[in-house]
PDB file of C-alpha atoms in Angstrom:
ATOM      1  CA  UNK A   1      -0.124   0.032  -0.211  1.00 33.00           C
ATOM      2  CA  UNK A   2       1.296   3.554  -0.823  1.00 33.00           C
ATOM      3  CA  UNK A   3       1.504   5.295   2.412  1.00 36.00           C
ATOM      4  CA  UNK A   4       2.721   8.682   1.533  1.00 35.00           C
ATOM      5  CA  UNK A   5       2.361  10.843  -2.047  1.00 33.00           C
ATOM      6  CA  UNK A   6       3.284  13.993  -3.151  1.00 33.00           C
ATOM      7  CA  UNK A   7       1.746  17.633  -1.590  1.00 32.00           C
ATOM      8  CA  UNK A   8      -1.178  18.770  -3.037  1.00 30.00           C
ATOM      9  CA  UNK A   9      -4.188  20.366  -1.700  1.00 33.00           C
ATOM     10  CA  UNK A  10      -7.481  18.363  -0.914  1.00 40.00           C
ATOM     11  CA  UNK A  11      -9.906  20.018   1.648  1.00 47.00           C
ATOM     12  CA  UNK A  12     -13.259  20.727   0.502  1.00 47.00           C
ATOM     13  CA  UNK A  13     -16.005  22.745   1.543  1.00 44.00           C
ATOM     14  CA  UNK A  14     -19.076  21.181   2.795  1.00 44.00           C
ATOM     15  CA  UNK A  15     -22.660  22.509   1.624  1.00 38.00           C
ATOM     16  CA  UNK A  16     -26.019  22.364   3.360  1.00 32.00           C
ATOM     17  CA  UNK A  17     -27.899  18.743   2.387  1.00 31.00           C
ATOM     18  CA  UNK A  18     -31.251  18.415   3.279  1.00 26.00           C
ATOM     19  CA  UNK A  19     -32.623  14.703   4.143  1.00 25.00           C
ATOM     20  CA  UNK A  20     -35.692  13.302   3.431  1.00 26.00           C
ATOM     21  CA  UNK A  21     -36.573  12.873   6.622  1.00 28.00           C
ATOM     22  CA  UNK A  22     -39.410  15.138   6.678  1.00 24.00           C
ATOM     23  CA  UNK A  23     -39.193  16.075  10.386  1.00 29.00           C
ATOM     24  CA  UNK A  24     -36.252  18.156  10.815  1.00 34.00           C
ATOM     25  CA  UNK A  25     -33.880  20.053   8.002  1.00 35.00           C
ATOM     26  CA  UNK A  26     -30.650  18.071   8.889  1.00 42.00           C
ATOM     27  CA  UNK A  27     -27.128  18.093   7.507  1.00 56.00           C
ATOM     28  CA  UNK A  28     -25.375  15.081   5.402  1.00 79.00           C
ATOM     29  CA  UNK A  29     -23.548  14.296   8.577  1.00 91.00           C
ATOM     30  CA  UNK A  30     -25.857  15.210  11.481  1.00 92.00           C
ATOM     31  CA  UNK A  31     -23.857  13.672  14.249  1.00 95.00           C
ATOM     32  CA  UNK A  32     -21.207  16.487  13.492  1.00 95.00           C
ATOM     33  CA  UNK A  33     -20.918  18.476  17.005  1.00 96.00           C
ATOM     34  CA  UNK A  34     -18.931  21.744  17.575  1.00 97.00           C
ATOM     35  CA  UNK A  35     -17.848  21.715  21.414  1.00 98.00           C
ATOM     36  CA  UNK A  36     -16.974  25.226  22.666  1.00 96.00           C
ATOM     37  CA  UNK A  37     -15.552  26.673  25.392  1.00 93.00           C
ATOM     38  CA  UNK A  38     -18.031  27.877  27.799  1.00 91.00           C
ATOM     39  CA  UNK A  39     -16.149  31.108  28.948  1.00 88.00           C
ATOM     40  CA  UNK A  40     -15.350  32.095  25.432  1.00 89.00           C
ATOM     41  CA  UNK A  41     -18.397  30.727  23.335  1.00 90.00           C
ATOM     42  CA  UNK A  42     -15.295  29.428  20.469  1.00 94.00           C
ATOM     43  CA  UNK A  43     -14.594  26.240  18.767  1.00 96.00           C
ATOM     44  CA  UNK A  44     -12.508  23.853  20.895  1.00 96.00           C
ATOM     45  CA  UNK A  45     -12.354  20.647  18.748  1.00 97.00           C
ATOM     46  CA  UNK A  46     -15.011  18.350  17.392  1.00 98.00           C
ATOM     47  CA  UNK A  47     -17.183  15.884  18.929  1.00 98.00           C
ATOM     48  CA  UNK A  48     -19.106  12.613  17.381  1.00 98.00           C
ATOM     49  CA  UNK A  49     -22.687  12.567  18.275  1.00 98.00           C
ATOM     50  CA  UNK A  50     -22.869   8.772  19.445  1.00 97.00           C
ATOM     51  CA  UNK A  51     -26.688   8.933  21.250  1.00 97.00           C
ATOM     52  CA  UNK A  52     -29.088  11.367  21.124  1.00 96.00           C
ATOM     53  CA  UNK A  53     -27.951  13.046  24.212  1.00 98.00           C
ATOM     54  CA  UNK A  54     -24.103  11.897  24.315  1.00 98.00           C
ATOM     55  CA  UNK A  55     -20.909  13.266  22.375  1.00 98.00           C
ATOM     56  CA  UNK A  56     -17.732  11.718  21.943  1.00 98.00           C
ATOM     57  CA  UNK A  57     -15.138  14.047  22.215  1.00 98.00           C
ATOM     58  CA  UNK A  58     -11.185  14.077  23.391  1.00 98.00           C
ATOM     59  CA  UNK A  59     -10.425  14.156  26.546  1.00 97.00           C
ATOM     60  CA  UNK A  60      -7.543  16.404  25.953  1.00 96.00           C
ATOM     61  CA  UNK A  61      -9.941  19.165  24.714  1.00 96.00           C
ATOM     62  CA  UNK A  62     -12.881  18.629  27.384  1.00 94.00           C
ATOM     63  CA  UNK A  63     -10.777  18.310  30.100  1.00 87.00           C
ATOM     64  CA  UNK A  64      -8.581  21.286  29.663  1.00 74.00           C
ATOM     65  CA  UNK A  65     -12.063  23.309  29.446  1.00 70.00           C
ATOM     66  CA  UNK A  66     -13.002  22.002  32.738  1.00 63.00           C
ATOM     67  CA  UNK A  67     -13.375  24.008  35.786  1.00 61.00           C
ATOM     68  CA  UNK A  68     -15.237  23.808  39.292  1.00 62.00           C
ATOM     69  CA  UNK A  69     -15.929  27.444  38.629  1.00 61.00           C
ATOM     70  CA  UNK A  70     -17.519  27.691  34.836  1.00 68.00           C
ATOM     71  CA  UNK A  71     -20.014  25.222  33.062  1.00 79.00           C
ATOM     72  CA  UNK A  72     -18.453  22.385  31.338  1.00 92.00           C
ATOM     73  CA  UNK A  73     -18.234  22.526  27.507  1.00 95.00           C
ATOM     74  CA  UNK A  74     -21.294  23.883  25.260  1.00 96.00           C
ATOM     75  CA  UNK A  75     -22.083  21.404  22.162  1.00 97.00           C
ATOM     76  CA  UNK A  76     -23.780  22.854  18.929  1.00 95.00           C
ATOM     77  CA  UNK A  77     -25.059  20.176  17.029  1.00 93.00           C
ATOM     78  CA  UNK A  78     -26.657  21.214  13.416  1.00 89.00           C
ATOM     79  CA  UNK A  79     -24.939  23.644  11.468  1.00 89.00           C
ATOM     80  CA  UNK A  80     -21.864  23.312   9.451  1.00 89.00           C
ATOM     81  CA  UNK A  81     -20.899  26.985  10.102  1.00 90.00           C
ATOM     82  CA  UNK A  82     -19.360  27.788  14.314  1.00 90.00           C
ATOM     83  CA  UNK A  83     -20.892  30.824  13.779  1.00 80.00           C
ATOM     84  CA  UNK A  84     -24.425  29.324  13.310  1.00 70.00           C
ATOM     85  CA  UNK A  85     -25.442  31.358  10.446  1.00 64.00           C
ATOM     86  CA  UNK A  86     -25.259  30.288   6.991  1.00 50.00           C
ATOM     87  CA  UNK A  87     -29.135  29.947   6.215  1.00 42.00           C
ATOM     88  CA  UNK A  88     -28.612  26.958   8.755  1.00 51.00           C
ATOM     89  CA  UNK A  89     -31.027  28.241  11.439  1.00 57.00           C
ATOM     90  CA  UNK A  90     -32.099  25.519  12.733  1.00 76.00           C
ATOM     91  CA  UNK A  91     -28.890  24.171  14.952  1.00 88.00           C
ATOM     92  CA  UNK A  92     -29.240  23.104  18.550  1.00 93.00           C
ATOM     93  CA  UNK A  93     -27.242  24.042  21.252  1.00 95.00           C
ATOM     94  CA  UNK A  94     -26.889  21.756  24.524  1.00 96.00           C
ATOM     95  CA  UNK A  95     -24.883  22.686  27.876  1.00 96.00           C
ATOM     96  CA  UNK A  96     -22.770  19.699  29.037  1.00 96.00           C
ATOM     97  CA  UNK A  97     -23.969  18.178  32.541  1.00 95.00           C
ATOM     98  CA  UNK A  98     -21.903  15.598  33.052  1.00 95.00           C
ATOM     99  CA  UNK A  99     -18.563  14.604  31.821  1.00 96.00           C
ATOM    100  CA  UNK A 100     -17.124  11.570  31.563  1.00 97.00           C
ATOM    101  CA  UNK A 101     -13.166  10.654  30.839  1.00 96.00           C
ATOM    102  CA  UNK A 102     -11.568   7.246  30.822  1.00 96.00           C
ATOM    103  CA  UNK A 103      -9.852   6.553  34.076  1.00 95.00           C
ATOM    104  CA  UNK A 104      -6.322   5.918  32.518  1.00 96.00           C
ATOM    105  CA  UNK A 105      -6.285   9.432  31.075  1.00 96.00           C
ATOM    106  CA  UNK A 106      -3.390  11.268  32.368  1.00 95.00           C
ATOM    107  CA  UNK A 107      -4.110  14.558  30.782  1.00 94.00           C
ATOM    108  CA  UNK A 108      -1.245  13.694  27.910  1.00 95.00           C
ATOM    109  CA  UNK A 109      -3.071  12.708  24.777  1.00 96.00           C
ATOM    110  CA  UNK A 110       0.300  10.987  23.517  1.00 95.00           C
ATOM    111  CA  UNK A 111       0.121   8.436  26.698  1.00 96.00           C
ATOM    112  CA  UNK A 112      -3.619   7.172  25.060  1.00 96.00           C
ATOM    113  CA  UNK A 113      -7.095   6.954  26.565  1.00 97.00           C
ATOM    114  CA  UNK A 114      -7.601  10.229  25.110  1.00 98.00           C
ATOM    115  CA  UNK A 115     -11.761   9.595  25.453  1.00 98.00           C
ATOM    116  CA  UNK A 116     -14.279  11.322  27.096  1.00 98.00           C
ATOM    117  CA  UNK A 117     -18.632  11.370  26.757  1.00 98.00           C
ATOM    118  CA  UNK A 118     -20.430  14.581  27.019  1.00 98.00           C
ATOM    119  CA  UNK A 119     -24.122  13.844  28.429  1.00 98.00           C
ATOM    120  CA  UNK A 120     -26.260  17.052  27.077  1.00 98.00           C
ATOM    121  CA  UNK A 121     -28.948  18.753  29.330  1.00 97.00           C
ATOM    122  CA  UNK A 122     -31.860  17.184  26.783  1.00 96.00           C
ATOM    123  CA  UNK A 123     -31.490  15.135  23.645  1.00 97.00           C
ATOM    124  CA  UNK A 124     -30.222  16.511  20.390  1.00 95.00           C
ATOM    125  CA  UNK A 125     -33.766  16.439  18.326  1.00 90.00           C
ATOM    126  CA  UNK A 126     -34.159  15.471  14.601  1.00 83.00           C
ATOM    127  CA  UNK A 127     -30.225  14.716  14.619  1.00 89.00           C
ATOM    128  CA  UNK A 128     -29.032  11.036  13.805  1.00 91.00           C
ATOM    129  CA  UNK A 129     -26.239   9.730  15.565  1.00 96.00           C
ATOM    130  CA  UNK A 130     -23.095   8.540  13.887  1.00 95.00           C
ATOM    131  CA  UNK A 131     -24.228   4.606  13.394  1.00 89.00           C
ATOM    132  CA  UNK A 132     -21.291   2.101  14.333  1.00 93.00           C
ATOM    133  CA  UNK A 133     -17.852   1.661  14.540  1.00 96.00           C
ATOM    134  CA  UNK A 134     -14.888   0.229  12.728  1.00 93.00           C
ATOM    135  CA  UNK A 135     -11.430   0.512  12.578  1.00 93.00           C
ATOM    136  CA  UNK A 136      -9.132   2.166   9.564  1.00 93.00           C
ATOM    137  CA  UNK A 137      -7.962  -1.459   9.948  1.00 92.00           C
ATOM    138  CA  UNK A 138     -10.563  -3.219   8.270  1.00 89.00           C
ATOM    139  CA  UNK A 139     -11.228  -0.956   5.459  1.00 87.00           C
ATOM    140  CA  UNK A 140     -12.603  -2.734   2.735  1.00 85.00           C
ATOM    141  CA  UNK A 141     -12.385  -1.689  -1.134  1.00 85.00           C
ATOM    142  CA  UNK A 142     -15.644  -0.528  -1.358  1.00 87.00           C
ATOM    143  CA  UNK A 143     -14.680   1.840   1.625  1.00 91.00           C
ATOM    144  CA  UNK A 144     -13.448   5.581   1.329  1.00 93.00           C
ATOM    145  CA  UNK A 145     -11.805   7.255   4.503  1.00 95.00           C
ATOM    146  CA  UNK A 146     -12.503  10.939   5.026  1.00 95.00           C
ATOM    147  CA  UNK A 147     -12.001  13.730   8.061  1.00 94.00           C
ATOM    148  CA  UNK A 148     -14.741  16.180   8.864  1.00 95.00           C
ATOM    149  CA  UNK A 149     -14.089  19.234  10.904  1.00 95.00           C
ATOM    150  CA  UNK A 150     -13.190  22.433  10.723  1.00 95.00           C
ATOM    151  CA  UNK A 151      -9.931  22.548   9.975  1.00 93.00           C
ATOM    152  CA  UNK A 152      -6.832  24.810  11.075  1.00 88.00           C
ATOM    153  CA  UNK A 153      -4.387  25.746   7.896  1.00 80.00           C
ATOM    154  CA  UNK A 154      -1.458  25.749  10.816  1.00 75.00           C
ATOM    155  CA  UNK A 155      -0.703  24.509  13.899  1.00 69.00           C
ATOM    156  CA  UNK A 156      -1.905  27.555  15.753  1.00 76.00           C
ATOM    157  CA  UNK A 157      -4.293  29.041  13.205  1.00 80.00           C
ATOM    158  CA  UNK A 158      -7.659  29.789  13.197  1.00 90.00           C
ATOM    159  CA  UNK A 159     -10.277  27.322  12.520  1.00 93.00           C
ATOM    160  CA  UNK A 160     -11.697  27.028   9.351  1.00 92.00           C
ATOM    161  CA  UNK A 161     -15.379  28.785   9.516  1.00 91.00           C
ATOM    162  CA  UNK A 162     -17.508  26.440   7.336  1.00 91.00           C
ATOM    163  CA  UNK A 163     -17.064  22.334   7.580  1.00 91.00           C
ATOM    164  CA  UNK A 164     -14.670  20.958   5.596  1.00 92.00           C
ATOM    165  CA  UNK A 165     -13.672  17.459   3.939  1.00 93.00           C
ATOM    166  CA  UNK A 166     -10.293  15.651   3.206  1.00 91.00           C
ATOM    167  CA  UNK A 167     -10.676  12.825   1.239  1.00 91.00           C
ATOM    168  CA  UNK A 168      -8.322   9.980   0.669  1.00 90.00           C
ATOM    169  CA  UNK A 169      -7.430   9.035   4.153  1.00 93.00           C
ATOM    170  CA  UNK A 170      -4.346   6.427   4.206  1.00 92.00           C
ATOM    171  CA  UNK A 171      -3.656   4.404   7.096  1.00 94.00           C
ATOM    172  CA  UNK A 172       0.469   4.576   7.797  1.00 94.00           C
ATOM    173  CA  UNK A 173       1.743   1.274   9.457  1.00 93.00           C
ATOM    174  CA  UNK A 174       2.356   1.763  13.330  1.00 93.00           C
ATOM    175  CA  UNK A 175       6.162   0.934  12.809  1.00 92.00           C
ATOM    176  CA  UNK A 176       6.373   4.090  10.284  1.00 91.00           C
ATOM    177  CA  UNK A 177       4.019   6.237  12.447  1.00 92.00           C
ATOM    178  CA  UNK A 178       6.605   5.250  15.365  1.00 91.00           C
ATOM    179  CA  UNK A 179      10.099   6.678  13.308  1.00 89.00           C
ATOM    180  CA  UNK A 180       7.476  10.020  13.690  1.00 89.00           C
ATOM    181  CA  UNK A 181       6.690   9.865  17.055  1.00 90.00           C
ATOM    182  CA  UNK A 182       8.513   9.104  20.321  1.00 83.00           C
ATOM    183  CA  UNK A 183       5.794   6.828  21.381  1.00 84.00           C
ATOM    184  CA  UNK A 184       2.297   5.326  19.773  1.00 92.00           C
ATOM    185  CA  UNK A 185       0.110   4.765  22.715  1.00 94.00           C
ATOM    186  CA  UNK A 186      -2.298   1.860  22.340  1.00 91.00           C
ATOM    187  CA  UNK A 187      -5.813   2.172  21.209  1.00 94.00           C
ATOM    188  CA  UNK A 188      -4.529   4.613  18.833  1.00 96.00           C
ATOM    189  CA  UNK A 189      -3.790   4.979  14.873  1.00 96.00           C
ATOM    190  CA  UNK A 190      -1.811   6.857  12.549  1.00 96.00           C
ATOM    191  CA  UNK A 191      -3.389   8.132   9.188  1.00 95.00           C
ATOM    192  CA  UNK A 192      -2.811  10.873   6.877  1.00 90.00           C
ATOM    193  CA  UNK A 193      -4.261  12.308   3.919  1.00 89.00           C
ATOM    194  CA  UNK A 194      -2.742  10.752   0.292  1.00 82.00           C
ATOM    195  CA  UNK A 195      -2.411  14.493  -1.092  1.00 74.00           C
ATOM    196  CA  UNK A 196      -2.020  17.274   1.324  1.00 67.00           C
ATOM    197  CA  UNK A 197      -1.017  21.099   0.720  1.00 62.00           C
ATOM    198  CA  UNK A 198      -0.571  22.123   4.391  1.00 73.00           C
ATOM    199  CA  UNK A 199      -1.752  21.451   7.891  1.00 79.00           C
ATOM    200  CA  UNK A 200      -5.445  20.233   8.497  1.00 85.00           C
ATOM    201  CA  UNK A 201      -5.623  19.908  12.044  1.00 89.00           C
ATOM    202  CA  UNK A 202      -9.090  19.701  14.079  1.00 95.00           C
ATOM    203  CA  UNK A 203      -8.850  17.918  17.617  1.00 96.00           C
ATOM    204  CA  UNK A 204     -11.571  15.475  17.561  1.00 98.00           C
ATOM    205  CA  UNK A 205     -12.072  15.631  13.900  1.00 98.00           C
ATOM    206  CA  UNK A 206     -13.759  12.332  13.061  1.00 98.00           C
ATOM    207  CA  UNK A 207     -12.459   9.915  10.591  1.00 97.00           C
ATOM    208  CA  UNK A 208     -15.001   8.357   8.718  1.00 97.00           C
ATOM    209  CA  UNK A 209     -15.763   5.237   6.722  1.00 95.00           C
ATOM    210  CA  UNK A 210     -18.100   5.446   3.905  1.00 94.00           C
ATOM    211  CA  UNK A 211     -18.576   2.724   2.150  1.00 92.00           C
ATOM    212  CA  UNK A 212     -19.889   3.217  -1.642  1.00 88.00           C
ATOM    213  CA  UNK A 213     -21.823  -0.053  -1.974  1.00 89.00           C
ATOM    214  CA  UNK A 214     -24.426   0.238   1.010  1.00 89.00           C
ATOM    215  CA  UNK A 215     -23.826   3.744   1.658  1.00 88.00           C
ATOM    216  CA  UNK A 216     -23.343   3.647   5.242  1.00 90.00           C
ATOM    217  CA  UNK A 217     -20.901   5.960   7.539  1.00 93.00           C
ATOM    218  CA  UNK A 218     -19.111   4.006  10.110  1.00 95.00           C
ATOM    219  CA  UNK A 219     -16.721   5.933  12.756  1.00 97.00           C
ATOM    220  CA  UNK A 220     -13.497   4.989  12.563  1.00 97.00           C
ATOM    221  CA  UNK A 221     -12.079   7.111  15.387  1.00 97.00           C
ATOM    222  CA  UNK A 222     -10.935  11.000  15.827  1.00 98.00           C
ATOM    223  CA  UNK A 223      -8.061  13.132  16.042  1.00 97.00           C
ATOM    224  CA  UNK A 224      -5.866  13.270  19.424  1.00 97.00           C
ATOM    225  CA  UNK A 225      -2.446  14.494  18.586  1.00 95.00           C
ATOM    226  CA  UNK A 226       0.178  15.260  15.732  1.00 91.00           C
ATOM    227  CA  UNK A 227       3.279  16.419  15.308  1.00 85.00           C
ATOM    228  CA  UNK A 228       4.544  19.945  16.339  1.00 78.00           C
ATOM    229  CA  UNK A 229       5.288  20.560  12.789  1.00 74.00           C
ATOM    230  CA  UNK A 230       1.635  19.387  11.486  1.00 74.00           C
ATOM    231  CA  UNK A 231       1.747  19.848   7.709  1.00 67.00           C
ATOM    232  CA  UNK A 232       4.920  18.945   6.407  1.00 74.00           C
ATOM    233  CA  UNK A 233       4.828  16.271   3.998  1.00 72.00           C
ATOM    234  CA  UNK A 234       5.118  12.710   5.599  1.00 76.00           C
ATOM    235  CA  UNK A 235       3.768  13.718   8.894  1.00 85.00           C
ATOM    236  CA  UNK A 236       0.877  11.454   9.685  1.00 91.00           C
ATOM    237  CA  UNK A 237      -2.109  12.278  12.576  1.00 93.00           C
ATOM    238  CA  UNK A 238      -2.854   9.833  15.520  1.00 96.00           C
ATOM    239  CA  UNK A 239      -6.012   8.887  16.345  1.00 97.00           C
ATOM    240  CA  UNK A 240      -8.144   7.279  18.641  1.00 98.00           C
ATOM    241  CA  UNK A 241      -9.113   3.767  17.283  1.00 97.00           C
ATOM    242  CA  UNK A 242     -12.467   3.257  17.436  1.00 93.00           C
ATOM    243  CA  UNK A 243     -12.184  -0.501  16.552  1.00 86.00           C
ATOM    244  CA  UNK A 244      -9.832  -0.909  18.856  1.00 80.00           C
ATOM    245  CA  UNK A 245      -9.919  -1.625  23.039  1.00 86.00           C
ATOM    246  CA  UNK A 246     -11.834   1.280  23.746  1.00 94.00           C
ATOM    247  CA  UNK A 247     -14.402   0.604  21.275  1.00 94.00           C
ATOM    248  CA  UNK A 248     -16.075  -1.617  24.485  1.00 94.00           C
ATOM    249  CA  UNK A 249     -15.656   1.735  26.564  1.00 96.00           C
ATOM    250  CA  UNK A 250     -17.664   3.871  24.197  1.00 96.00           C
ATOM    251  CA  UNK A 251     -20.311   1.120  23.611  1.00 94.00           C
ATOM    252  CA  UNK A 252     -20.801   1.410  27.430  1.00 94.00           C
ATOM    253  CA  UNK A 253     -21.299   4.788  27.083  1.00 94.00           C
ATOM    254  CA  UNK A 254     -18.365   5.482  29.388  1.00 93.00           C
ATOM    255  CA  UNK A 255     -20.429   4.053  32.320  1.00 93.00           C
ATOM    256  CA  UNK A 256     -17.481   2.353  33.690  1.00 90.00           C
ATOM    257  CA  UNK A 257     -14.096   2.698  34.052  1.00 91.00           C
ATOM    258  CA  UNK A 258     -14.185   6.392  34.237  1.00 93.00           C
ATOM    259  CA  UNK A 259     -13.826   9.621  35.965  1.00 92.00           C
ATOM    260  CA  UNK A 260     -16.849  11.935  36.017  1.00 92.00           C
ATOM    261  CA  UNK A 261     -17.642  14.955  36.317  1.00 88.00           C
ATOM    262  CA  UNK A 262     -21.227  16.358  37.090  1.00 79.00           C
ATOM    263  CA  UNK A 263     -22.044  20.524  36.982  1.00 49.00           C
ATOM    264  CA  UNK A 264     -25.158  22.174  37.036  1.00 47.00           C
ATOM    265  CA  UNK A 265     -26.056  23.784  33.878  1.00 47.00           C
ATOM    266  CA  UNK A 266     -25.617  27.568  33.879  1.00 48.00           C
ATOM    267  CA  UNK A 267     -27.264  30.329  31.645  1.00 46.00           C
ATOM    268  CA  UNK A 268     -24.726  31.366  28.789  1.00 44.00           C
ATOM    269  CA  UNK A 269     -25.038  34.204  25.837  1.00 40.00           C
ATOM    270  CA  UNK A 270     -25.777  33.106  22.251  1.00 41.00           C
ATOM    271  CA  UNK A 271     -23.538  34.092  19.933  1.00 34.00           C
TER     272      UNK A 271
END
């Protein structure tokens, strides 16, 4: 398998697609969630709706947002625009009331177990959660691996205002990945776009497997950490592998082997 390729632009802007479900005007990827800082109300990372009131997100993102003097993260679902505009006025915004973080997460994503589940104050209506999990290691000939997110063009730049898609994500074998990173924790997988022009980084950006034959989409993982030289040729990203040992934790909705932070919802200012 070809692991690396020449660098060319691959970020594709996403436009709104209305489903045939008459109950709502939802997006093509209705499970995408904008996880926001409760203080600044700005994009902190991307989450994935795994149940109507549960969002999967990197522990390295939401743990850094947690402060006992402030509410837990705010989650916005149902819009591809970070400002909630762009003709998508039916988005839903929820307060996190409970944060479940894997008990083995140390605060350092490079040590693994970078996974949290956010329980929302009330269910999201008319937004279908992601259906199923499957490792990128199990990719078949009918599958296309893609990544969705509000990507930064540099490691310290601002996120894109509209959701973007990166296509042709290729698996990077573990031995090759270990030549880039000092360590590759258990429960992770390395991958990168076959073609790239610059850094495409959004913490928590979901890695999806799209079966072109059955038209189904499953979650393979989400972005956990990258090299400080993000964007250089041959620099892969490290993802939490949701076909690996963390799958059972996610399927149990973080109810076991977790550190839990309860929080009383507080009012916040709308953007």
